mmCIF file of C-alpha atoms in Angstrom:
data_model
loop_
_atom_site.group_PDB
_atom_site.id
_atom_site.type_symbol
_atom_site.label_atom_id
_atom_site.label_comp_id
_atom_site.label_asym_id
_atom_site.label_seq_id
_atom_site.Cartn_x
_atom_site.Cartn_y
_atom_site.Cartn_z
ATOM 1 C CA MET I 184 56.663 20.409 39.232
ATOM 2 C CA ASP I 185 56.495 19.097 42.799
ATOM 3 C CA LYS I 186 59.228 17.163 44.634
ATOM 4 C CA GLU I 187 57.781 13.643 43.923
ATOM 5 C CA GLN I 188 57.563 14.360 40.186
ATOM 6 C CA LYS I 189 61.155 15.559 40.175
ATOM 7 C CA ILE I 190 62.291 12.336 41.867
ATOM 8 C CA ILE I 191 60.419 10.184 39.323
ATOM 9 C CA LEU I 192 61.898 12.216 36.453
ATOM 10 C CA LEU I 193 65.362 11.839 37.969
ATOM 11 C CA VAL I 194 64.907 8.090 38.248
ATOM 12 C CA LEU I 195 63.769 7.860 34.622
ATOM 13 C CA LEU I 196 66.727 9.938 33.479
ATOM 14 C CA LEU I 197 69.133 7.789 35.467
ATOM 15 C CA GLN I 198 67.631 4.640 33.978
ATOM 16 C CA GLY I 199 68.020 6.102 30.508
ATOM 17 C CA VAL I 200 71.663 7.006 31.146
ATOM 18 C CA TRP I 201 72.729 3.882 33.046
ATOM 19 C CA CYS I 202 70.471 1.285 31.475
ATOM 20 C CA GLN I 203 73.417 -0.632 30.064
ATOM 21 C CA TYR I 204 75.003 -0.834 33.502
ATOM 22 C CA TRP I 205 71.927 -2.001 35.342
ATOM 23 C CA PRO I 206 71.293 -5.498 34.029
ATOM 24 C CA ILE I 207 69.070 -8.089 35.672
ATOM 25 C CA SER I 208 68.773 -11.838 35.081
ATOM 26 C CA LEU I 209 65.254 -13.281 35.245
ATOM 27 C CA PRO I 210 63.507 -16.234 33.645
ATOM 28 C CA GLU I 211 61.084 -15.169 30.946
ATOM 29 C CA LYS I 212 58.271 -17.412 32.129
ATOM 30 C CA ILE I 213 57.512 -19.563 35.161
ATOM 31 C CA GLU I 214 54.698 -22.072 35.546
ATOM 32 C CA ALA I 215 53.415 -22.574 39.073
ATOM 33 C CA LEU I 216 50.849 -24.848 40.664
ATOM 34 C CA SER I 217 47.979 -23.421 42.651
ATOM 35 C CA GLY I 218 48.340 -24.224 46.343
ATOM 36 C CA SER I 219 52.106 -24.552 46.161
ATOM 37 C CA CYS I 220 54.896 -22.017 45.914
ATOM 38 C CA VAL I 221 56.948 -20.378 43.174
ATOM 39 C CA THR I 222 60.656 -19.597 43.068
ATOM 40 C CA ILE I 223 62.055 -16.766 40.929
ATOM 41 C CA ASN I 224 65.776 -17.076 40.205
ATOM 42 C CA CYS I 225 67.031 -13.490 40.108
ATOM 43 C CA ARG I 226 70.372 -11.655 39.924
ATOM 44 C CA PHE I 227 70.897 -7.918 39.373
ATOM 45 C CA ASP I 228 73.634 -5.302 39.062
ATOM 46 C CA ILE I 229 73.913 -1.586 39.867
ATOM 47 C CA HIS I 230 76.179 1.281 38.977
ATOM 48 C CA SER I 231 79.418 1.106 40.927
ATOM 49 C CA GLU I 232 78.853 4.465 42.706
ATOM 50 C CA TYR I 233 75.827 2.939 44.484
ATOM 51 C CA ASP I 234 77.682 -0.078 45.859
ATOM 52 C CA LYS I 235 78.085 1.765 49.190
ATOM 53 C CA ASP I 236 74.284 1.957 49.505
ATOM 54 C CA LEU I 237 73.795 -1.785 49.007
ATOM 55 C CA ASN I 238 74.116 -3.133 52.528
ATOM 56 C CA ASP I 239 72.276 -5.533 54.831
ATOM 57 C CA SER I 240 69.374 -3.131 55.280
ATOM 58 C CA ALA I 241 68.581 -3.032 51.547
ATOM 59 C CA ALA I 242 65.095 -4.185 50.529
ATOM 60 C CA GLY I 243 63.796 -6.087 47.543
ATOM 61 C CA VAL I 244 60.434 -5.108 46.068
ATOM 62 C CA TRP I 245 58.254 -6.902 43.505
ATOM 63 C CA LEU I 246 55.670 -5.090 41.398
ATOM 64 C CA LYS I 247 52.889 -6.903 39.519
ATOM 65 C CA ASP I 248 51.398 -5.888 36.162
ATOM 66 C CA GLY I 249 53.099 -2.519 36.074
ATOM 67 C CA THR I 250 55.767 -0.350 37.620
ATOM 68 C CA GLY I 251 53.607 2.193 39.392
ATOM 69 C CA ILE I 252 54.485 2.903 43.017
ATOM 70 C CA PRO I 253 52.877 2.014 45.340
ATOM 71 C CA LYS I 254 49.777 0.612 43.570
ATOM 72 C CA ASN I 255 51.633 -2.226 41.832
ATOM 73 C CA VAL I 256 53.758 -3.277 44.796
ATOM 74 C CA VAL I 257 52.765 -6.802 45.952
ATOM 75 C CA PHE I 258 55.872 -7.766 47.937
ATOM 76 C CA TYR I 259 58.281 -5.798 50.111
ATOM 77 C CA SER I 260 61.027 -7.752 51.848
ATOM 78 C CA ASN I 261 61.082 -5.429 54.891
ATOM 79 C CA ARG I 262 57.302 -5.601 55.408
ATOM 80 C CA THR I 263 54.942 -8.456 56.271
ATOM 81 C CA ASN I 264 51.457 -7.082 55.555
ATOM 82 C CA LEU I 265 51.483 -7.046 51.772
ATOM 83 C CA TYR I 266 49.517 -9.191 49.283
ATOM 84 C CA PHE I 267 52.202 -11.818 48.564
ATOM 85 C CA LYS I 268 53.684 -13.928 51.322
ATOM 86 C CA GLY I 269 57.248 -14.825 50.564
ATOM 87 C CA GLU I 270 60.938 -14.427 51.216
ATOM 88 C CA ILE I 271 64.022 -13.267 49.368
ATOM 89 C CA ILE I 272 66.272 -16.275 49.828
ATOM 90 C CA GLY I 273 69.194 -14.696 47.983
ATOM 91 C CA LYS I 274 71.565 -12.149 49.561
ATOM 92 C CA LEU I 275 70.775 -8.682 48.207
ATOM 93 C CA LYS I 276 74.191 -7.468 49.322
ATOM 94 C CA SER I 277 75.648 -10.035 46.914
ATOM 95 C CA LYS I 278 73.188 -8.869 44.203
ATOM 96 C CA ASP I 279 71.171 -12.077 44.439
ATOM 97 C CA CYS I 280 67.433 -11.343 44.418
ATOM 98 C CA THR I 281 66.145 -14.933 44.221
ATOM 99 C CA THR I 282 62.656 -14.919 45.744
ATOM 100 C CA ILE I 283 60.101 -17.509 46.816
ATOM 101 C CA PHE I 284 56.341 -16.842 47.107
ATOM 102 C CA PHE I 285 54.251 -19.180 49.263
ATOM 103 C CA ASN I 286 50.755 -20.637 48.873
ATOM 104 C CA ILE I 287 49.987 -18.902 45.614
ATOM 105 C CA THR I 288 46.621 -18.988 43.835
ATOM 106 C CA SER I 289 45.437 -18.440 40.276
ATOM 107 C CA ASN I 290 44.985 -14.731 41.100
ATOM 108 C CA CYS I 291 48.769 -14.496 41.404
ATOM 109 C CA SER I 292 49.314 -14.905 37.660
ATOM 110 C CA GLY I 293 50.847 -11.868 35.990
ATOM 111 C CA VAL I 294 53.998 -9.988 34.916
ATOM 112 C CA PHE I 295 56.456 -9.060 37.673
ATOM 113 C CA PHE I 296 59.179 -6.412 37.900
ATOM 114 C CA PHE I 297 61.936 -6.146 40.491
ATOM 115 C CA ARG I 298 62.975 -3.013 42.405
ATOM 116 C CA ILE I 299 65.968 -2.565 44.691
ATOM 117 C CA GLU I 300 65.928 -0.051 47.540
ATOM 118 C CA GLY I 301 69.076 0.714 49.493
ATOM 119 C CA ASN I 302 70.375 3.538 51.621
ATOM 120 C CA GLY I 303 70.615 7.016 50.133
ATOM 121 C CA GLU I 304 69.548 7.355 46.512
ATOM 122 C CA LEU I 305 69.671 3.621 45.597
ATOM 123 C CA LYS I 306 66.080 3.086 44.418
ATOM 124 C CA TRP I 307 65.814 1.359 41.069
ATOM 125 C CA ILE I 308 63.086 -0.435 39.088
ATOM 126 C CA TYR I 309 64.384 -2.854 36.457
ATOM 127 C CA ARG I 310 61.822 -2.028 33.789
ATOM 128 C CA GLN I 311 63.815 -3.496 30.889
ATOM 129 C CA LYS I 312 63.104 -7.061 31.911
ATOM 130 C CA SER I 313 60.243 -8.865 33.662
ATOM 131 C CA VAL I 314 59.126 -12.391 34.498
ATOM 132 C CA SER I 315 55.721 -13.821 33.595
ATOM 133 C CA ILE I 316 54.191 -16.188 36.153
ATOM 134 C CA ASN I 317 51.364 -18.492 35.125
ATOM 135 C CA VAL I 318 49.551 -20.204 38.014
ATOM 136 C CA MET I 319 47.718 -23.402 37.007
ATOM 137 C CA ASP I 320 44.956 -25.203 38.860
ATOM 138 C CA SER I 321 46.299 -28.583 37.658
ATOM 139 C CA PRO I 322 49.873 -29.537 36.756
ATOM 140 C CA PRO I 323 51.079 -29.651 33.141
ATOM 141 C CA ASN I 324 51.685 -32.999 31.510
ATOM 142 C CA PRO I 325 55.299 -34.154 31.560
ATOM 143 C CA THR I 326 57.310 -34.116 28.334
ATOM 144 C CA VAL I 327 58.164 -37.479 26.746
ATOM 145 C CA GLN I 328 61.053 -37.941 24.308
ATOM 146 C CA MET I 329 62.337 -41.028 22.495
ATOM 147 C CA PHE I 330 65.989 -41.799 21.766
ATOM 148 C CA LYS I 331 67.267 -44.577 19.500
ATOM 149 C CA ASP I 332 70.959 -45.432 19.775
ATOM 150 C CA GLN I 333 71.392 -42.146 21.730
ATOM 151 C CA MET I 334 69.828 -40.064 18.927
ATOM 152 C CA GLU I 335 66.455 -38.382 19.438
ATOM 153 C CA VAL I 336 63.680 -39.525 17.102
ATOM 154 C CA GLU I 337 60.047 -38.573 16.705
ATOM 155 C CA VAL I 338 57.743 -40.298 19.185
ATOM 156 C CA HIS I 339 55.581 -41.673 16.336
ATOM 157 C CA GLU I 340 58.565 -43.051 14.406
ATOM 158 C CA GLU I 341 58.980 -46.822 14.078
ATOM 159 C CA VAL I 342 62.205 -48.427 15.301
ATOM 160 C CA LEU I 343 63.868 -51.687 14.321
ATOM 161 C CA GLU I 344 63.910 -54.686 16.650
ATOM 162 C CA GLY I 345 67.236 -54.856 18.482
ATOM 163 C CA SER I 346 67.688 -51.066 18.706
ATOM 164 C CA SER I 347 68.952 -49.583 21.962
ATOM 165 C CA MET I 348 66.069 -47.443 23.235
ATOM 166 C CA CYS I 349 65.661 -44.707 25.821
ATOM 167 C CA LEU I 350 62.318 -43.144 26.716
ATOM 168 C CA ARG I 351 62.822 -39.886 28.609
ATOM 169 C CA CYS I 352 60.184 -38.190 30.733
ATOM 170 C CA SER I 353 60.821 -34.709 32.127
ATOM 171 C CA ALA I 354 58.855 -32.096 34.040
ATOM 172 C CA LYS I 355 59.401 -28.920 35.974
ATOM 173 C CA THR I 356 59.723 -29.511 39.682
ATOM 174 C CA LEU I 357 57.614 -26.382 40.219
ATOM 175 C CA CYS I 358 57.519 -25.666 43.925
ATOM 176 C CA SER I 359 55.806 -28.006 46.360
ATOM 177 C CA SER I 360 56.289 -29.226 49.897
ATOM 178 C CA SER I 361 58.574 -31.974 48.554
ATOM 179 C CA PRO I 362 60.070 -32.753 45.132
ATOM 180 C CA PRO I 363 57.680 -34.435 42.692
ATOM 181 C CA THR I 364 58.144 -38.044 41.601
ATOM 182 C CA LEU I 365 58.124 -39.583 38.130
ATOM 183 C CA THR I 366 57.008 -43.186 37.570
ATOM 184 C CA TRP I 367 56.745 -45.358 34.453
ATOM 185 C CA SER I 368 54.125 -47.995 33.696
ATOM 186 C CA SER I 369 52.991 -49.884 30.594
ATOM 187 C CA THR I 370 49.813 -51.436 29.251
ATOM 188 C CA ASP I 371 51.455 -54.891 29.125
ATOM 189 C CA ARG I 372 52.942 -54.619 32.633
ATOM 190 C CA LEU I 373 56.500 -55.132 31.460
ATOM 191 C CA HIS I 374 59.426 -55.085 33.854
ATOM 192 C CA LEU I 375 60.799 -51.545 33.559
ATOM 193 C CA ASN I 376 64.307 -50.408 34.450
ATOM 194 C CA GLU I 377 64.152 -46.680 35.117
ATOM 195 C CA SER I 378 66.449 -44.043 36.618
ATOM 196 C CA SER I 379 65.628 -40.501 37.764
ATOM 197 C CA ARG I 380 67.669 -37.361 38.325
ATOM 198 C CA LEU I 381 67.345 -33.588 38.815
ATOM 199 C CA GLN I 382 68.980 -30.969 36.605
ATOM 200 C CA LEU I 383 68.643 -27.334 35.516
ATOM 201 C CA ASP I 384 66.949 -26.464 32.245
ATOM 202 C CA GLN I 385 67.917 -23.679 29.845
ATOM 203 C CA GLN I 386 66.084 -21.109 31.975
ATOM 204 C CA ASN I 387 67.952 -22.241 35.074
ATOM 205 C CA GLN I 388 64.850 -23.893 36.490
ATOM 206 C CA THR I 389 65.039 -27.269 38.159
ATOM 207 C CA GLU I 390 63.437 -30.163 36.304
ATOM 208 C CA ILE I 391 63.122 -33.841 37.121
ATOM 209 C CA ILE I 392 64.047 -36.434 34.493
ATOM 210 C CA SER I 393 63.365 -40.176 34.370
ATOM 211 C CA ASP I 394 64.972 -42.418 31.735
ATOM 212 C CA LEU I 395 63.621 -45.824 30.695
ATOM 213 C CA ASN I 396 66.322 -47.902 28.954
ATOM 214 C CA PHE I 397 65.743 -51.181 27.087
ATOM 215 C CA THR I 398 66.349 -53.073 23.838
ATOM 216 C CA ALA I 399 63.408 -52.985 21.445
ATOM 217 C CA THR I 400 61.746 -56.356 20.744
ATOM 218 C CA HIS I 401 58.624 -57.462 18.871
ATOM 219 C CA LEU I 402 56.941 -58.014 22.261
ATOM 220 C CA GLN I 403 56.939 -54.223 22.786
ATOM 221 C CA HIS I 404 55.299 -53.389 19.469
ATOM 222 C CA GLY I 405 52.071 -51.517 20.163
ATOM 223 C CA VAL I 406 52.787 -51.259 23.898
ATOM 224 C CA THR I 407 51.873 -47.904 25.457
ATOM 225 C CA PHE I 408 54.287 -46.510 28.036
ATOM 226 C CA ILE I 409 52.850 -44.096 30.599
ATOM 227 C CA CYS I 410 54.846 -41.481 32.524
ATOM 228 C CA THR I 411 53.127 -40.120 35.643
ATOM 229 C CA ILE I 412 54.297 -37.159 37.694
ATOM 230 C CA THR I 413 52.983 -36.693 41.223
ATOM 231 C CA TYR I 414 53.176 -33.373 43.066
ATOM 232 C CA GLN I 415 52.772 -33.374 46.840
ATOM 233 C CA LEU I 416 50.973 -30.214 47.898
ATOM 234 C CA GLN I 417 50.170 -29.095 51.414
ATOM 235 C CA ARG I 418 46.626 -30.466 51.440
ATOM 236 C CA ARG I 419 46.516 -32.868 48.502
ATOM 237 C CA ASN I 420 48.467 -34.730 45.870
ATOM 238 C CA THR I 421 47.935 -34.052 42.186
ATOM 239 C CA THR I 422 49.159 -35.974 39.142
ATOM 240 C CA ALA I 423 49.586 -35.588 35.395
ATOM 241 C CA GLN I 424 50.442 -38.143 32.704
ATOM 242 C CA SER I 425 51.901 -38.430 29.227
ATOM 243 C CA TYR I 426 51.787 -41.427 26.889
ATOM 244 C CA ILE I 427 53.933 -42.890 24.147
ATOM 245 C CA THR I 428 53.130 -45.981 22.067
ATOM 246 C CA LEU I 429 56.161 -47.842 20.739
ATOM 247 C CA ARG I 430 56.177 -49.025 17.108
ATOM 248 C CA VAL I 431 58.704 -51.780 16.389
ATOM 249 C CA GLN I 432 59.515 -53.214 12.974
ATOM 250 C CA TYR I 433 60.547 -56.884 13.047
ATOM 251 C CA ALA I 434 60.926 -59.975 10.877
ATOM 252 C CA PRO I 435 57.837 -62.217 10.722
ATOM 253 C CA LYS I 436 57.220 -65.088 13.106
ATOM 254 C CA ILE I 437 54.891 -68.104 12.889
ATOM 255 C CA SER I 438 52.679 -68.353 15.957
ATOM 256 C CA LEU I 439 50.482 -71.307 14.881
ATOM 257 C CA PHE I 440 50.727 -74.053 12.234
ATOM 258 C CA SER I 441 48.273 -76.973 12.309
ATOM 259 C CA CYS I 442 46.444 -79.337 9.952
ATOM 260 C CA ASN I 443 43.192 -81.287 10.019
ATOM 261 C CA ARG I 444 43.585 -84.377 7.842
ATOM 262 C CA THR I 445 40.620 -86.425 6.567
ATOM 263 C CA ASP I 446 39.641 -86.925 2.939
ATOM 264 C CA VAL I 447 40.337 -83.166 2.555
ATOM 265 C CA THR I 448 43.470 -81.727 4.156
ATOM 266 C CA VAL I 449 42.933 -78.273 5.686
ATOM 267 C CA CYS I 450 45.894 -76.405 7.211
ATOM 268 C CA LEU I 451 46.173 -73.087 9.064
ATOM 269 C CA CYS I 452 49.291 -70.909 9.301
ATOM 270 C CA GLU I 453 49.041 -67.851 11.596
ATOM 271 C CA VAL I 454 51.887 -65.307 11.359
ATOM 272 C CA HIS I 455 52.761 -61.824 12.629
ATOM 273 C CA GLY I 456 55.365 -59.227 11.675
ATOM 274 C CA ASN I 457 55.906 -55.541 10.975
ATOM 275 C CA PRO I 458 55.629 -54.522 8.156
ATOM 276 C CA SER I 459 52.712 -56.810 7.464
ATOM 277 C CA PRO I 460 54.058 -60.207 6.310
ATOM 278 C CA LYS I 461 53.046 -62.344 3.343
ATOM 279 C CA VAL I 462 52.559 -66.135 3.243
ATOM 280 C CA GLU I 463 53.444 -68.703 0.588
ATOM 281 C CA TRP I 464 52.703 -72.462 0.596
ATOM 282 C CA PHE I 465 54.947 -75.267 -0.658
ATOM 283 C CA LEU I 466 53.863 -78.897 -1.153
ATOM 284 C CA SER I 467 56.870 -81.253 -1.104
ATOM 285 C CA GLY I 468 59.112 -78.327 -2.103
ATOM 286 C CA ARG I 469 56.891 -77.048 -4.938
ATOM 287 C CA PRO I 470 55.004 -73.716 -4.714
ATOM 288 C CA VAL I 471 51.241 -74.054 -4.286
ATOM 289 C CA SER I 472 48.617 -71.651 -5.618
ATOM 290 C CA ASN I 473 44.846 -71.655 -6.082
ATOM 291 C CA SER I 474 43.727 -74.356 -8.511
ATOM 292 C CA THR I 475 41.061 -77.018 -9.022
ATOM 293 C CA ASN I 476 42.506 -79.192 -6.255
ATOM 294 C CA THR I 477 43.798 -76.413 -4.011
ATOM 295 C CA PHE I 478 42.092 -73.467 -2.316
ATOM 296 C CA ILE I 479 44.037 -70.758 -0.428
ATOM 297 C CA SER I 480 42.434 -67.932 1.578
ATOM 298 C CA GLU I 481 43.712 -65.252 3.971
ATOM 299 C CA GLU I 482 42.266 -63.416 6.946
ATOM 300 C CA ARG I 483 43.849 -60.127 8.054
ATOM 301 C CA LEU I 484 43.542 -59.871 11.855
ATOM 302 C CA SER I 485 45.436 -56.568 12.254
ATOM 303 C CA SER I 486 48.191 -54.566 10.612
ATOM 304 C CA THR I 487 50.710 -57.143 11.871
ATOM 305 C CA ASP I 488 48.718 -60.419 12.152
ATOM 306 C CA LEU I 489 47.636 -62.678 9.278
ATOM 307 C CA ARG I 490 45.938 -66.078 8.995
ATOM 308 C CA SER I 491 46.376 -68.169 5.853
ATOM 309 C CA PHE I 492 44.285 -71.283 5.127
ATOM 310 C CA ILE I 493 44.950 -73.983 2.530
ATOM 311 C CA SER I 494 42.617 -76.849 1.472
ATOM 312 C CA LEU I 495 44.071 -79.753 -0.528
ATOM 313 C CA HIS I 496 41.555 -81.804 -2.525
ATOM 314 C CA GLN I 497 44.008 -84.317 -3.967
ATOM 315 C CA SER I 498 45.636 -87.651 -3.318
ATOM 316 C CA LEU I 499 48.528 -87.375 -0.901
ATOM 317 C CA THR I 500 51.061 -89.880 0.354
ATOM 318 C CA HIS I 501 52.738 -90.257 3.712
ATOM 319 C CA THR I 502 55.930 -88.785 2.228
ATOM 320 C CA ASP I 503 54.302 -85.480 1.205
ATOM 321 C CA THR I 504 55.252 -82.379 3.236
ATOM 322 C CA LEU I 505 53.528 -79.016 3.486
ATOM 323 C CA GLN I 506 55.558 -75.882 4.261
ATOM 324 C CA CYS I 507 54.339 -72.442 5.363
ATOM 325 C CA VAL I 508 56.770 -69.628 4.468
ATOM 326 C CA THR I 509 56.232 -66.027 5.682
ATOM 327 C CA PHE I 510 58.370 -62.998 4.851
ATOM 328 C CA ASN I 511 58.628 -59.200 4.891
ATOM 329 C CA THR I 512 61.400 -56.634 4.305
ATOM 330 C CA HIS I 513 63.220 -57.649 7.511
ATOM 331 C CA GLY I 514 63.419 -61.419 7.042
ATOM 332 C CA ASN I 515 61.456 -64.646 6.812
ATOM 333 C CA ALA I 516 60.358 -67.705 8.785
ATOM 334 C CA SER I 517 59.040 -71.137 7.855
ATOM 335 C CA GLN I 518 57.602 -74.324 9.330
ATOM 336 C CA GLN I 519 57.000 -77.749 7.771
ATOM 337 C CA ILE I 520 54.631 -80.609 8.527
ATOM 338 C CA GLN I 521 54.481 -84.160 7.079
ATOM 339 C CA LEU I 522 51.097 -85.120 5.710
ATOM 340 C CA LEU I 523 49.518 -88.546 6.373
ATOM 341 C CA TYR I 524 46.665 -89.251 3.983
ATOM 342 C CA TYR I 525 43.675 -91.280 5.121
ATOM 343 C CA SER I 526 41.498 -92.464 2.208
ATOM 344 C CA GLN I 527 37.756 -92.815 2.380
ATOM 345 C CA GLU I 528 38.095 -96.649 2.292
ATOM 346 C CA MET I 529 40.357 -96.528 5.333
ATOM 347 C CA THR I 530 37.860 -94.311 7.064
ATOM 348 C CA ASN I 531 35.020 -96.785 6.311
ATOM 349 C CA CYS I 532 37.218 -99.625 7.498
ATOM 350 C CA GLN I 533 37.876 -97.797 10.718
ATOM 351 C CA GLN I 534 34.138 -97.224 11.157
ATOM 352 C CA THR I 535 33.575 -101.019 10.799
ATOM 353 C CA LEU I 536 36.449 -102.044 13.055
ATOM 354 C CA ILE I 537 35.520 -99.808 15.952
ATOM 355 C CA PRO I 538 32.399 -101.795 17.009
ATOM 356 C CA LEU I 539 34.318 -105.068 16.594
ATOM 357 C CA LEU I 540 37.110 -103.753 18.799
ATOM 358 C CA ILE I 541 34.593 -102.767 21.448
ATOM 359 C CA ILE I 542 32.978 -106.249 21.401
ATOM 360 C CA LEU I 543 36.390 -107.914 21.524
ATOM 361 C CA THR I 544 37.383 -105.763 24.460
ATOM 362 C CA LEU I 545 34.216 -106.756 26.357
ATOM 363 C CA ILE I 546 34.878 -110.453 25.649
ATOM 364 C CA LEU I 547 38.421 -110.156 26.945
ATOM 365 C CA ILE I 548 37.168 -108.445 30.084
ATOM 366 C CA LEU I 549 34.587 -111.209 30.715
ATOM 367 C CA TYR I 550 37.205 -113.881 30.064
ATOM 368 C CA ALA I 551 39.585 -112.242 32.497
ATOM 369 C CA LEU I 552 36.862 -112.071 35.145
ATOM 370 C CA THR I 553 35.953 -115.744 34.590
ATOM 371 C CA VAL I 554 39.551 -116.899 34.818
ATOM 372 C CA GLY I 555 40.099 -114.775 37.873
ATOM 373 C CA PHE I 556 37.046 -116.195 39.612
ATOM 374 C CA ALA I 557 38.086 -119.778 38.717
ATOM 375 C CA LEU I 558 41.549 -119.218 40.109
ATOM 376 C CA TYR I 559 40.058 -117.783 43.263
ATOM 377 C CA ARG I 560 37.752 -120.843 43.736
ATOM 378 C CA ASN I 561 40.598 -123.192 43.021
ATOM 379 C CA LYS I 562 42.705 -121.523 45.661
ATOM 380 C CA GLN I 563 39.905 -121.891 48.230
ATOM 381 C CA LEU I 564 39.454 -125.637 47.461
ATOM 382 C CA SER I 565 43.190 -126.198 47.718
ATOM 383 C CA SER I 566 43.208 -124.630 51.146
ATOM 384 C CA LYS I 567 40.354 -126.899 52.373
ATOM 385 C CA LEU I 568 41.992 -130.052 50.986
ATOM 386 C CA LYS I 569 45.188 -129.200 52.740
ATOM 387 C CA VAL I 570 43.406 -128.928 56.093
ATOM 388 C CA TYR I 571 41.597 -132.231 55.500
ATOM 389 C CA ASN I 572 44.769 -134.071 54.551
ATOM 390 C CA ASP I 573 46.564 -132.758 57.603
ATOM 391 C CA ALA I 574 43.789 -134.090 59.877
ATOM 392 C CA GLY I 575 43.896 -137.618 58.282
ATOM 393 C CA THR I 576 47.598 -137.924 58.728
ATOM 394 C CA TYR I 577 47.288 -137.233 62.466
ATOM 395 C CA ALA I 578 44.634 -139.981 62.875
ATOM 396 C CA SER I 579 46.755 -142.500 60.992
ATOM 397 C CA LEU I 580 49.646 -141.733 63.213
ATOM 398 C CA GLN I 581 47.561 -142.526 66.287
ATOM 399 C CA LEU I 582 46.304 -145.909 64.874
ATOM 400 C CA SER I 583 49.738 -147.116 63.931
ATOM 401 C CA ALA I 584 51.447 -146.285 67.173
ATOM 402 C CA PRO I 585 53.743 -149.198 68.529
ATOM 403 C CA VAL I 586 52.784 -151.362 71.583
ATOM 404 C CA SER I 587 54.355 -150.193 74.791
ATOM 405 C CA GLU I 588 56.949 -152.358 76.672
ATOM 406 C CA TYR I 589 54.588 -152.709 79.622
ATOM 407 C CA GLU I 590 51.942 -154.334 77.492
ATOM 408 C CA THR I 591 54.572 -156.675 76.008
ATOM 409 C CA LEU I 592 55.734 -157.828 79.448
ATOM 410 C CA ASN I 593 52.178 -158.502 80.617
ATOM 411 C CA PHE I 594 51.547 -160.556 77.540
ATOM 412 C CA LYS I 595 54.591 -162.761 78.186
ATOM 413 C CA LYS I 596 53.596 -163.278 81.839
ATOM 414 C CA ASP I 597 50.233 -164.588 80.920
ATOM 415 C CA ASP I 598 51.782 -167.122 78.565
ATOM 416 C CA THR I 599 54.013 -168.424 81.304
ATOM 417 C CA GLN I 600 51.160 -169.168 83.593
#
């Protein structure tokens, strides 16, 4: 047996004797994104008699897919020309072997073992525990959870309107140039109130969490909520999404109630609710069903929407009312309309009166135009007469002017002579 074989045998014997005193803490599995980095949280311990050999010059070594030396060594903290580029960011002297590998590719996937090398005889491979690293070309989809009144429920479970809801989206931060971001969106473009935070998962890995809090309403039934995570890599951004469609149970509501009244009264009542609602008709407070004078039909638009039609072939009065009542296990709703019956005779009368009304309207218009024109002509003649009268008055004034005193004196003088 040569010297190297003796050393290996000694190491194996020491590991067998001191295995319980040489623990190491590693995550079982790490998912990494190609083109980014990966961080391995790592802490180890050694037998107390080797503490003197664990100083600042100690080296951390990582072996991939086996513990053979040197063929499986891919990283050596005191060397720079090995396969993996990285750095031990923990302090080995403090038994912290946390390591980061940079710019990894899919070829970096595998099972990794840690080895500590110090001064003297401190050279130890922690074979009893390893970490599996899976490098992905695209990021994994985030995880979506649903909470009702702070209790987790299945994502496909239906919730009751008015429940306090929380949709939670979470994902590993992995290792990129900057932390990833989580964003929420919805198919109906609702206003979303979200909050994000970072925390450690059960394997001591950092994950990002975004909570979407709201009160469930019937407007959100069937709405799909989308959680998108965006990773910022060195040369590109990459995203992944997860979806959840909310199912809300609610009491029925009437969205449309209208009638078309001629000799036959036809009414439409459109309702929606979850579970699917039913519709009943009441004429002046009495239930209505299919009969000789009444025809009722329904049209199912979806699992929550229903149209109900009713045709009344009977004499109605202006005091009759028609009521649409819809209900399911969560409640009911109703609307009422007063019916005005137009008989066929009234319809014929209206058909006769309409032409007469049109002719009468034309006569009134012609009369108004004639009167207007006459008033206008009368106003013009009045204006001309006024001018003429004013001119005659001025002439009369000139003819009736008194004799001047000079002419009176001359007249007297002539008489004297």
